[in-house]
CSV table of C-alpha atoms in Angstrom, one decimal:
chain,number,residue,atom,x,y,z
A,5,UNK,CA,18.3,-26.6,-9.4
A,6,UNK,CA,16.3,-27.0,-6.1
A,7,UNK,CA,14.8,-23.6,-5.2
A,8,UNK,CA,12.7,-22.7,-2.3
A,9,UNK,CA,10.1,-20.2,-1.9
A,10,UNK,CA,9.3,-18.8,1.6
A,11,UNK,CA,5.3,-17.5,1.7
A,12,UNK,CA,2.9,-18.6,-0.5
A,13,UNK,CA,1.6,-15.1,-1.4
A,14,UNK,CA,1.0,-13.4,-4.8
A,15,UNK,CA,4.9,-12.8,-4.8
A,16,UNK,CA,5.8,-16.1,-3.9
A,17,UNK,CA,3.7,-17.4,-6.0
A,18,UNK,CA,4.5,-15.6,-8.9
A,19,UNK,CA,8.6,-15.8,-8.5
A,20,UNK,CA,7.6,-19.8,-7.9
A,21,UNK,CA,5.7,-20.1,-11.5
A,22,UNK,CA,8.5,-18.1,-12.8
A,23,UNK,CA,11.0,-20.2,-11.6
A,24,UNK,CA,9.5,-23.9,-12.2
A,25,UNK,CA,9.1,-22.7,-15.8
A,26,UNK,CA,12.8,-22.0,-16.4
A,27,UNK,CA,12.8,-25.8,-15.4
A,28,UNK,CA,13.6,-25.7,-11.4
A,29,UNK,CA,12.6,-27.6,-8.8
A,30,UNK,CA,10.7,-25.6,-6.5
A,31,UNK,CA,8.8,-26.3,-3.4
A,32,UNK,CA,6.7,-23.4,-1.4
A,33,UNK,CA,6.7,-23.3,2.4
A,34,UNK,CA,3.8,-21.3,3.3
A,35,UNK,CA,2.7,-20.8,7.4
A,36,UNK,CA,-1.0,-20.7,6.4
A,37,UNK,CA,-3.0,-23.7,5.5
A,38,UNK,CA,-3.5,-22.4,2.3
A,39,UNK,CA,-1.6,-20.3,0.0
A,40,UNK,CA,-2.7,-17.1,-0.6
A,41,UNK,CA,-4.4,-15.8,1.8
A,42,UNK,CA,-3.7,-12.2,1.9
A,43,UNK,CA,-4.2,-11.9,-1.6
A,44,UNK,CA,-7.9,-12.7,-1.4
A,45,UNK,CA,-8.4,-9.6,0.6
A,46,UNK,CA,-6.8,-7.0,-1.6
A,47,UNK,CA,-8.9,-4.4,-3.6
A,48,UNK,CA,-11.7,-5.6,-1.2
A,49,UNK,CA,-11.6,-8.9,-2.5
A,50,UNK,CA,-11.9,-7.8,-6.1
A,51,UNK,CA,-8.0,-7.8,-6.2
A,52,UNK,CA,-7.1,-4.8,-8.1
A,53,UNK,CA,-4.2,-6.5,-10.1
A,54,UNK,CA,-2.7,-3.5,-11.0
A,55,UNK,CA,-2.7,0.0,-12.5
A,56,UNK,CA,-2.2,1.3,-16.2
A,57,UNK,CA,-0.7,4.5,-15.0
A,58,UNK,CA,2.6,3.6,-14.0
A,59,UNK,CA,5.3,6.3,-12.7
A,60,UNK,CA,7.7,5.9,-10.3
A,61,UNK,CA,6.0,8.4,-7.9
A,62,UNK,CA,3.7,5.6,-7.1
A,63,UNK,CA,6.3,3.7,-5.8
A,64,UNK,CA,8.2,4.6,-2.2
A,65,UNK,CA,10.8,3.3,-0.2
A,66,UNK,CA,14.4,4.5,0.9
A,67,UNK,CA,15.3,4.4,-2.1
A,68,UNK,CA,12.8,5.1,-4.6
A,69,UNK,CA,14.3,4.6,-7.7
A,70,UNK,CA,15.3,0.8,-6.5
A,71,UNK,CA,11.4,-0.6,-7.1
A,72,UNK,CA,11.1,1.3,-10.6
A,73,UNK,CA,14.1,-0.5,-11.3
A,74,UNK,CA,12.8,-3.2,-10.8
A,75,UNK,CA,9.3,-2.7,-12.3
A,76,UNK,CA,10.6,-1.9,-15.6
A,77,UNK,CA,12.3,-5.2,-15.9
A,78,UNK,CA,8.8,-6.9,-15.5
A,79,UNK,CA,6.1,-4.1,-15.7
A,80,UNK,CA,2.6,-3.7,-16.9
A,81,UNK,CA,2.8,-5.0,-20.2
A,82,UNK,CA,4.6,-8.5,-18.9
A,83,UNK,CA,2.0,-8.5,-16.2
A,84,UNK,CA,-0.9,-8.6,-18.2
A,85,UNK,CA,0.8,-10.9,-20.8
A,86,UNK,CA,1.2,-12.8,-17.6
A,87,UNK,CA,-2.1,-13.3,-16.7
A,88,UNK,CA,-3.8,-13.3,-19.9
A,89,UNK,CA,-1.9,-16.2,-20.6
A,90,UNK,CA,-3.9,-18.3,-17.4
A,91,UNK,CA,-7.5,-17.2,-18.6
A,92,UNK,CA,-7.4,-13.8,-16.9
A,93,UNK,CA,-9.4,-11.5,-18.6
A,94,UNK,CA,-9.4,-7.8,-17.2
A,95,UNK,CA,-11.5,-4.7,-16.9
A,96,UNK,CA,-10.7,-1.3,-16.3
A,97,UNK,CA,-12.1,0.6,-13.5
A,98,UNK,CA,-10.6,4.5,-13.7
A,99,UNK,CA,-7.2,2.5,-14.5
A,100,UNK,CA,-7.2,0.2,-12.1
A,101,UNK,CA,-7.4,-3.4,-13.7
A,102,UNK,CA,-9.0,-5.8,-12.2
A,103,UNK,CA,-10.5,-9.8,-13.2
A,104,UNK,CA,-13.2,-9.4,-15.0
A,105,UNK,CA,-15.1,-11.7,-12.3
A,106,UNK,CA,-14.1,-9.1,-9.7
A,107,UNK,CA,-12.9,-12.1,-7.3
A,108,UNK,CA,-9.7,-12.0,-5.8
A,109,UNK,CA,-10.6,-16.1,-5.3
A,110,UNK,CA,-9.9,-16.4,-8.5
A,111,UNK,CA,-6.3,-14.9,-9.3
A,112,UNK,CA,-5.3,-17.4,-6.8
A,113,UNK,CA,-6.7,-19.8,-7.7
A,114,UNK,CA,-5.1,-19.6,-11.5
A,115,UNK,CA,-1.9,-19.3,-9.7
A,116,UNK,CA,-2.3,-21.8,-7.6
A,117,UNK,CA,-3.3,-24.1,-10.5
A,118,UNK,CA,-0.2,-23.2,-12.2
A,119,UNK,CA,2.0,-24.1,-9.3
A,120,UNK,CA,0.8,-27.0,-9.2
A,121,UNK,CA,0.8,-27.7,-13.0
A,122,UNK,CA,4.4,-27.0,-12.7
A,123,UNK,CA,4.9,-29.4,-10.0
A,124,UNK,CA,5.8,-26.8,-7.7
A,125,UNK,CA,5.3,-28.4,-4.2
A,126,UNK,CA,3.2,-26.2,-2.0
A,127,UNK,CA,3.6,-27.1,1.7
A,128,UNK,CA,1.1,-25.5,4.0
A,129,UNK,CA,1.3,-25.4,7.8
A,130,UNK,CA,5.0,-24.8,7.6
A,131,UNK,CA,6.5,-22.3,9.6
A,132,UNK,CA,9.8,-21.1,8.6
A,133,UNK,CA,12.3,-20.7,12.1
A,134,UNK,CA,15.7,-20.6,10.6
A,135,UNK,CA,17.6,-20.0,7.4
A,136,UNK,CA,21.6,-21.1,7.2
A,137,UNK,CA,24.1,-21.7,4.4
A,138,UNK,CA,26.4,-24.0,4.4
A,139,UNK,CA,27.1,-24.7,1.0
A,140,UNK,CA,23.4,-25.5,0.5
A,141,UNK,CA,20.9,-23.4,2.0
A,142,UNK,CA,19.3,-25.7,5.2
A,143,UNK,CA,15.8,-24.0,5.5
A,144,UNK,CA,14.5,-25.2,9.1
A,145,UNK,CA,10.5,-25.3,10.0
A,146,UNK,CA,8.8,-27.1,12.9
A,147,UNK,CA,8.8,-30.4,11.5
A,148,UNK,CA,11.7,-30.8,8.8
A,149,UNK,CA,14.6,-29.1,7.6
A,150,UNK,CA,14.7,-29.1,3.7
A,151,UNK,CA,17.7,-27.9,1.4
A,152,UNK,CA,18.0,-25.8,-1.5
A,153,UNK,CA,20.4,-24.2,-4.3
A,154,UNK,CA,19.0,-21.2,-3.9
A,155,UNK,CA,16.1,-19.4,-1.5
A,156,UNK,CA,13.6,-16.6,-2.1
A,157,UNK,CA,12.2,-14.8,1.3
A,158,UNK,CA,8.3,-13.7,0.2
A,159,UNK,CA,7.5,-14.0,3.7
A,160,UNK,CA,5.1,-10.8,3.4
A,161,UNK,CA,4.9,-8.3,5.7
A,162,UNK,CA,3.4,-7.5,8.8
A,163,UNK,CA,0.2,-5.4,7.8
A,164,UNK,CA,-3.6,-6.7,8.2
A,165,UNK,CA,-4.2,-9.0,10.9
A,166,UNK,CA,-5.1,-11.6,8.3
A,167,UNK,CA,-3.3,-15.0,10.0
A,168,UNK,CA,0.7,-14.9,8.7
A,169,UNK,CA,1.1,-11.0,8.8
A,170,UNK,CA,3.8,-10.5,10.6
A,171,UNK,CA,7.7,-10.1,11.7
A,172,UNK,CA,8.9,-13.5,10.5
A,173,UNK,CA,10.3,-12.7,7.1
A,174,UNK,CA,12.3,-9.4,8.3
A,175,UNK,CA,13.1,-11.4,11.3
A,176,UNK,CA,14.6,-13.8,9.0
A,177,UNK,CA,16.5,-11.6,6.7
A,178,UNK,CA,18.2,-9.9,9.9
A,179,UNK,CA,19.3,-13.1,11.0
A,180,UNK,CA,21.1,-13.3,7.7
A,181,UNK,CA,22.9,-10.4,8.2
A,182,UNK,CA,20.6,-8.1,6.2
A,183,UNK,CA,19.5,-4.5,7.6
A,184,UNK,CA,15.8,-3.9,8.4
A,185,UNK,CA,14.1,-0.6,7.5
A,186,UNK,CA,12.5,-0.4,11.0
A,187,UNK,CA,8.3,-1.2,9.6
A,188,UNK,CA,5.6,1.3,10.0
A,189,UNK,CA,2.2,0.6,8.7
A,190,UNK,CA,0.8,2.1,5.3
A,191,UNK,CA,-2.3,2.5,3.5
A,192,UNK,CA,-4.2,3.4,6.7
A,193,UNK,CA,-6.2,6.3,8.7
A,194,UNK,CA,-4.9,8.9,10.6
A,195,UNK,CA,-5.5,9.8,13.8
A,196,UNK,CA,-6.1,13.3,15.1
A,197,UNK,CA,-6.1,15.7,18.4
A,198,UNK,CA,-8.9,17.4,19.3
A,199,UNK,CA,-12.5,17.3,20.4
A,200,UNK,CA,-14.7,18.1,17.3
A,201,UNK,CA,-14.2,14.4,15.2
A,202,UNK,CA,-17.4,12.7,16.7
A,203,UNK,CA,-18.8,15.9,15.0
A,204,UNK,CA,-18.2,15.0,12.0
A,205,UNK,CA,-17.8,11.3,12.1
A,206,UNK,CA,-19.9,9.5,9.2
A,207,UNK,CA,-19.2,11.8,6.4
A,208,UNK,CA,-17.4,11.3,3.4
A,209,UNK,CA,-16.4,14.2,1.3
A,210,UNK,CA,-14.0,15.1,-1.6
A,211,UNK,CA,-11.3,17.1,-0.3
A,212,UNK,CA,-7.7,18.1,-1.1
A,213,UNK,CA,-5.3,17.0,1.7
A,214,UNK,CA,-1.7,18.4,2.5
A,215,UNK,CA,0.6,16.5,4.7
A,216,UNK,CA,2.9,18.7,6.5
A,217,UNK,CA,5.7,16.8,8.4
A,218,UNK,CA,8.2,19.6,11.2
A,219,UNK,CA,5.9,22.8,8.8
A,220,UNK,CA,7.6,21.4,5.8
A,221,UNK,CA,4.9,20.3,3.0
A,222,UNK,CA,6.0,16.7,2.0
A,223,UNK,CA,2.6,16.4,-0.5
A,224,UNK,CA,-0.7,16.5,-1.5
A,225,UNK,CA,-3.7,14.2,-2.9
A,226,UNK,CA,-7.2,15.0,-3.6
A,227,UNK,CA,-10.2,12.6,-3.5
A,228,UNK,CA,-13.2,11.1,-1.3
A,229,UNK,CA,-12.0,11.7,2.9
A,230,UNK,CA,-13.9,9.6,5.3
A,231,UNK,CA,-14.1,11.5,8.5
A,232,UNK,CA,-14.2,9.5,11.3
A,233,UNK,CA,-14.3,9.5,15.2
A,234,UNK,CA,-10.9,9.1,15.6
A,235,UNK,CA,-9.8,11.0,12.5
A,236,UNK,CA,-9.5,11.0,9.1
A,237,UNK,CA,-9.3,8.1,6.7
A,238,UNK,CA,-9.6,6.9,2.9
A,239,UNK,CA,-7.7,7.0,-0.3
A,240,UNK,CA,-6.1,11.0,0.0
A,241,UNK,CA,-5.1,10.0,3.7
A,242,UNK,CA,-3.7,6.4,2.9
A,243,UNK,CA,-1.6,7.7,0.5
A,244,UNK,CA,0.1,10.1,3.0
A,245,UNK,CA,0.1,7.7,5.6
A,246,UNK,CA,3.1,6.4,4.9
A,247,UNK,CA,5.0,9.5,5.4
A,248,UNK,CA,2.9,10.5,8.5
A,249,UNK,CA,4.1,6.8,10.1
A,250,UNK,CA,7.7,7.8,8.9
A,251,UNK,CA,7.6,11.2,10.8
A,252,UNK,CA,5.9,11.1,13.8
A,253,UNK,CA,8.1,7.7,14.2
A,254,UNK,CA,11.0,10.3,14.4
A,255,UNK,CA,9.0,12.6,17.0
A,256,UNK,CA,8.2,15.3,14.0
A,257,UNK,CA,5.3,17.5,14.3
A,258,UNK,CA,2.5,16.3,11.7
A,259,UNK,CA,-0.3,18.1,10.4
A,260,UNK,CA,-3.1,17.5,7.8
A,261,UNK,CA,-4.6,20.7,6.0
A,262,UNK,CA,-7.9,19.8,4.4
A,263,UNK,CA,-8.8,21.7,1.4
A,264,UNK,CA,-12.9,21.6,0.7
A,265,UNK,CA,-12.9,23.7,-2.1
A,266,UNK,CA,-9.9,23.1,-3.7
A,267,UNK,CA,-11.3,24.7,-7.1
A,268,UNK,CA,-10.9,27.9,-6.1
A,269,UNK,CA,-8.6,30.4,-4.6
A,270,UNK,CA,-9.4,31.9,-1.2
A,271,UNK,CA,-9.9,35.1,-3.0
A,272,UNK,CA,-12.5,33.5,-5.5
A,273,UNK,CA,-14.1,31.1,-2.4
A,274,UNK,CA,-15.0,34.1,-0.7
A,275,UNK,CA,-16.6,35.8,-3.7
A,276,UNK,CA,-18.4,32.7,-4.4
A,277,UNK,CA,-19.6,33.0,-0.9
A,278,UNK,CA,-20.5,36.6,-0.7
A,279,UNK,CA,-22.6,36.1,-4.2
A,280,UNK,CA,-24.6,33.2,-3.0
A,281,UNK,CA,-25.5,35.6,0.6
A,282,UNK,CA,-26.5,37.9,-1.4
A,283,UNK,CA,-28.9,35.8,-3.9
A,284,UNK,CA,-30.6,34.8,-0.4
A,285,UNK,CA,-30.3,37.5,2.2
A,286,UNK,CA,-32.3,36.3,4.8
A,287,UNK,CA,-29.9,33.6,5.3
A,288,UNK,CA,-27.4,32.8,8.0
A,289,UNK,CA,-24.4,31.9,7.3
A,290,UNK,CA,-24.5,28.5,8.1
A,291,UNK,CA,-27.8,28.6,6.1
A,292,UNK,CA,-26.3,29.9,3.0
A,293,UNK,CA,-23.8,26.6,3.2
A,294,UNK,CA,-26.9,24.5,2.3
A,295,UNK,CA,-26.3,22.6,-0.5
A,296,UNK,CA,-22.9,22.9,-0.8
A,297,UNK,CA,-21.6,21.0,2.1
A,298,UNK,CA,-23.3,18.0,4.7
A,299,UNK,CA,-24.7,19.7,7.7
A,300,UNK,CA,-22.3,17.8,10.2
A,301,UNK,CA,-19.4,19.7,7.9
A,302,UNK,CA,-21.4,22.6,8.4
A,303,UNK,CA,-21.8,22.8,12.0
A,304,UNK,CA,-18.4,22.3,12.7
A,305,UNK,CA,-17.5,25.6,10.0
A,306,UNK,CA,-19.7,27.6,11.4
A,307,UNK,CA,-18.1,27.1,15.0
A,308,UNK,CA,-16.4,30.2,15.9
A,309,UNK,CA,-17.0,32.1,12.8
A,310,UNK,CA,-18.0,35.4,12.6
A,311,UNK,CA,-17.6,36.5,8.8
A,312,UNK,CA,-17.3,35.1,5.4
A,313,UNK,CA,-14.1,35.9,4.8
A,314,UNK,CA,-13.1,33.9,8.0
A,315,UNK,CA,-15.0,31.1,6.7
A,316,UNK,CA,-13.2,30.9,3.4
A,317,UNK,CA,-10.3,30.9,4.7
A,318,UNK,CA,-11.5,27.9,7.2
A,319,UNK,CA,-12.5,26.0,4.3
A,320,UNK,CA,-9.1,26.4,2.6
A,321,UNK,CA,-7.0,25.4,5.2
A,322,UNK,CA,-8.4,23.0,7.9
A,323,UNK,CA,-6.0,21.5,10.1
A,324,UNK,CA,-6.1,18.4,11.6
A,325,UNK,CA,-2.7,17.8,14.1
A,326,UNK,CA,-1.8,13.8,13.4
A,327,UNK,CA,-0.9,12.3,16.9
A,328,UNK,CA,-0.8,8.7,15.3
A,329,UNK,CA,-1.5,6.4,12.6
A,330,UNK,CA,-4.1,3.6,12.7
A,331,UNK,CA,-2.2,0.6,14.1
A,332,UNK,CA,-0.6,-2.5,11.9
A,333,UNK,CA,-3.1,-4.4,11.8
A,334,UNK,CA,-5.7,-2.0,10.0
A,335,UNK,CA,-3.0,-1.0,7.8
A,336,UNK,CA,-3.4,-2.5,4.3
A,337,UNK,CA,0.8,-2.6,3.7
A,338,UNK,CA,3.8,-2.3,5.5
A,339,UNK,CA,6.6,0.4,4.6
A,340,UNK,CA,9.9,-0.5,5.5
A,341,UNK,CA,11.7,-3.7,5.3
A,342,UNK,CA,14.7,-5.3,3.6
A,343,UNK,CA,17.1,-2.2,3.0
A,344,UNK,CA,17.7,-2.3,-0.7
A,345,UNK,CA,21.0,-1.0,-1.1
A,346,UNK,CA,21.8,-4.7,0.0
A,347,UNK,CA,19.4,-6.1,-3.0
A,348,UNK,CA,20.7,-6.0,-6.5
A,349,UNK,CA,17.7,-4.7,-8.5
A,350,UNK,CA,18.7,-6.4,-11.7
A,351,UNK,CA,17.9,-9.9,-10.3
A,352,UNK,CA,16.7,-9.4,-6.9
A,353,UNK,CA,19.4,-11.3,-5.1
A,354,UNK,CA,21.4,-10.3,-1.8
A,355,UNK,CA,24.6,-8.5,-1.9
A,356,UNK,CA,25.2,-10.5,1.3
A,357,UNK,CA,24.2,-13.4,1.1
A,358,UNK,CA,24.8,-15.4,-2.9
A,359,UNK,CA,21.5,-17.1,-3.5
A,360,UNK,CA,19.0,-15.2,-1.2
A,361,UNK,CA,16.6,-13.5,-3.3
A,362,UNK,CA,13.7,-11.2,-2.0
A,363,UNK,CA,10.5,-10.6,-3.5
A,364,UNK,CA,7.3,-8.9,-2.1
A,365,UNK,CA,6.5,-6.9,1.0
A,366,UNK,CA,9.4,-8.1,3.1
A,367,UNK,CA,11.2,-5.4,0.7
A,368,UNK,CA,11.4,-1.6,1.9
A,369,UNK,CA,9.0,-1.1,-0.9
A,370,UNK,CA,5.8,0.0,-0.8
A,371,UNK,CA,3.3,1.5,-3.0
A,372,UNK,CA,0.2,3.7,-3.5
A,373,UNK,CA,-3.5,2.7,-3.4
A,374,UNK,CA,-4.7,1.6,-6.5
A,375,UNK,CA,-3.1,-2.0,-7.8
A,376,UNK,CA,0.8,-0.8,-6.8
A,377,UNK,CA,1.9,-2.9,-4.2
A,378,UNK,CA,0.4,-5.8,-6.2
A,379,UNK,CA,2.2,-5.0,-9.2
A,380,UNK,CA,5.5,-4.6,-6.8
A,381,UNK,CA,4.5,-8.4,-6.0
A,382,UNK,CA,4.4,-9.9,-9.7
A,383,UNK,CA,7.5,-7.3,-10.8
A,384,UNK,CA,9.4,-8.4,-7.6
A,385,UNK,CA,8.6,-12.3,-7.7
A,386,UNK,CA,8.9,-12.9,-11.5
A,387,UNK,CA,12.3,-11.1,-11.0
A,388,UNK,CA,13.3,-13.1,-8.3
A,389,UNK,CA,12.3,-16.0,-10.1
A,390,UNK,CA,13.3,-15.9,-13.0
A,391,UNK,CA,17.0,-14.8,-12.0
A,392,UNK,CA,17.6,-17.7,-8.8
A,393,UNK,CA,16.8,-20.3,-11.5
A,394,UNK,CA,18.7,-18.9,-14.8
A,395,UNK,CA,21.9,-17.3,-12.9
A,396,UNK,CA,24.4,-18.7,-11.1
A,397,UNK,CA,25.0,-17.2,-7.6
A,398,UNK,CA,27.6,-13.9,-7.8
């Protein structure tokens, strides 16, 4: 069984080790001049492997349900099983598991070392132009055409501007007849319209954050924002930005309502605020916000306001319009991709095309912050994998 692998990422590597274990022949054409690349970037380099809280709200797409199906054929407890078997040993940062070594070098370099172990072929510096099938799969690059019994498209996707993001692997799949999600970057800052950001630009701050998409709340998340010149960024807003890319891409209105005190009601802010004005009298109002908030925050509060009760509500619902997302580039994943109602979720193959098999972020999957879309990588690939080289195609 000759399989080939297109991408040399963490799911191409993983549905190759998965694959060369059932006992197929399997060779790796990755565009880079070494394999992956993109994973030594992810959890800044610390590679965040992957998550013990596992739900399928952390997972998004077209059709949601498709990547938990998925994941629960190959999920945490295979993952770690996985890993533990090449020397990875893991520690636990607020669920997030990571190599005890924090270095994202060296989860690819364990694959890697597998790969090759398993005399899996990895060819660098090729650049996949064409996929046909004729009976055999003819997979054409610059320099050679090579066959195969079967073919799995890891190309990636076209997030980060880290060399071999990019269009290629959708590209490819559309030429094979497949239907593209049109992609949208994810996992990235938002940016807003007004005047007032270079105001508070610098400050990070844990807030509550509502994404409104056309005045319909799509959802909320609550942790450290990072408020920027342009915007707003970090984990609460990556995790929206998916839906905010998805929106204004349709011309919807967007809106981001910040929360600062999401402890309390408006009713109890405002008493909270009246009690601590009247523990200090001789205090302004922007005075009596000492302590509580940084004074760039302040400032901008204060703007405008003439009583408390205007200021609790201010602090309850802060708007920020959305004109835009960060661009693809500074995004840390794509959403959209390879529509999966043409993907069996069972095996990964294409209802199109009999021995195409998808794995990774060429897929319309994509997940939260926190170790998902690397998860979606090993649950995708192993997948993958381990059905092109134990299945005949349907």
């Amino acid at each position: 069984m000759q399989i080939i692998v297109i991408g040399g990422g963490a799911a191409g590597l993983m549905a190759a080790v998965t694959a060369a274990r059932i006992g197929a022949s399997v060779t790796v054409l990755e565009q880079n001049d070494t394999v992956g690349k993109k994973l030594l970037a992810t959890g800044n380099g610390k590679c965040n492997l992957t998550n013990v809280k596992q739900e399928p709200a952390y997972y998004r797409g077209s059709e949601p349900l498709f990547a938990w199906n998925v994941i629960s054929a190959f999920g945490l407890r295979e993952t770690l099983k996985f890993f533990t078997g090449l020397g990875v040993y893991t520690r636990n940062k607020n669920g997030g598991l990571y190599p005890f070594s924090e270095q994202a070098l060296a989860v690819r370099d364990i694959l890697r070392m597998e790969a090759e172990h398993l005399h899996v072929k990895l060819k660098t510096r090729e650049h996949v132009q064409n996929i046909k099938k004729a009976g055999l799969f003819q997979v054409t690059t610059q320099s050679y055409t090579y066959q195969a019994d079967r073919v799995i498209l890891a190309a990636g996707g076209a997030a980060s501007n880290i060399p071999g993001s990019g269009m290629d692997g959708f590209h490819l799949a559309e030429s094979l007849g497949h239907t593209i999600i049109k992609p949208l970057p994810a996992l990235v800052g938002l940016r807003g319209t007004g005047n007032y950001f270079t105001k508070w630009a610098g400050v990070r701050f844990e807030a509550s954050l509502s994404l409104y998409t056309n005045d319909t709340r799509i959802l909320t998340e609550r942790g450290e924002v990072q408020f920027t010149d342009y915007g707003i960024s970090g984990i609460p807003v990556f995790q929206v930005s998916r839906f905010a890319a998805r929106a204004l891409d349709e011309g919807q209105r967007v809106l981001a309502v910040l929360d600062f005190m999401p402890d309390f009601t408006v009713e109890e802010l405002l008493v909270f605020l009246e009690n601590r004005q009247e523990q200090c009298p001789y205090k302004t109002i922007s005075e009596s916000l000492i302590g509580l908030f940084p004074q760039k925050l302040i400032s901008l509060f204060c703007t405008e306001i003439k009583s408390l009760a205007e200021l609790a509500e201010k602090l309850k619902e802060f708007p920020v319009i959305i004109r835009e997302v960060h661009s693809m580039e500074q995004a840390q994943v794509t959403c959209g991709g390879v529509f999966t109602a043409e993907i069996d979720s069972s095996t990964m193959e294409s209802k199109k095309i009999p021995g195409l098999y998808f794995a990774g972020e060429v897929v319309d999957v994509d997940g939260c912050c926190g170790g998902y879309n690397l998860q979606w990588a090993w649950s995708s690939g192993a997948l993958a994998g381990r059905s092109s080289a134990a299945e005949a195609p349907s």
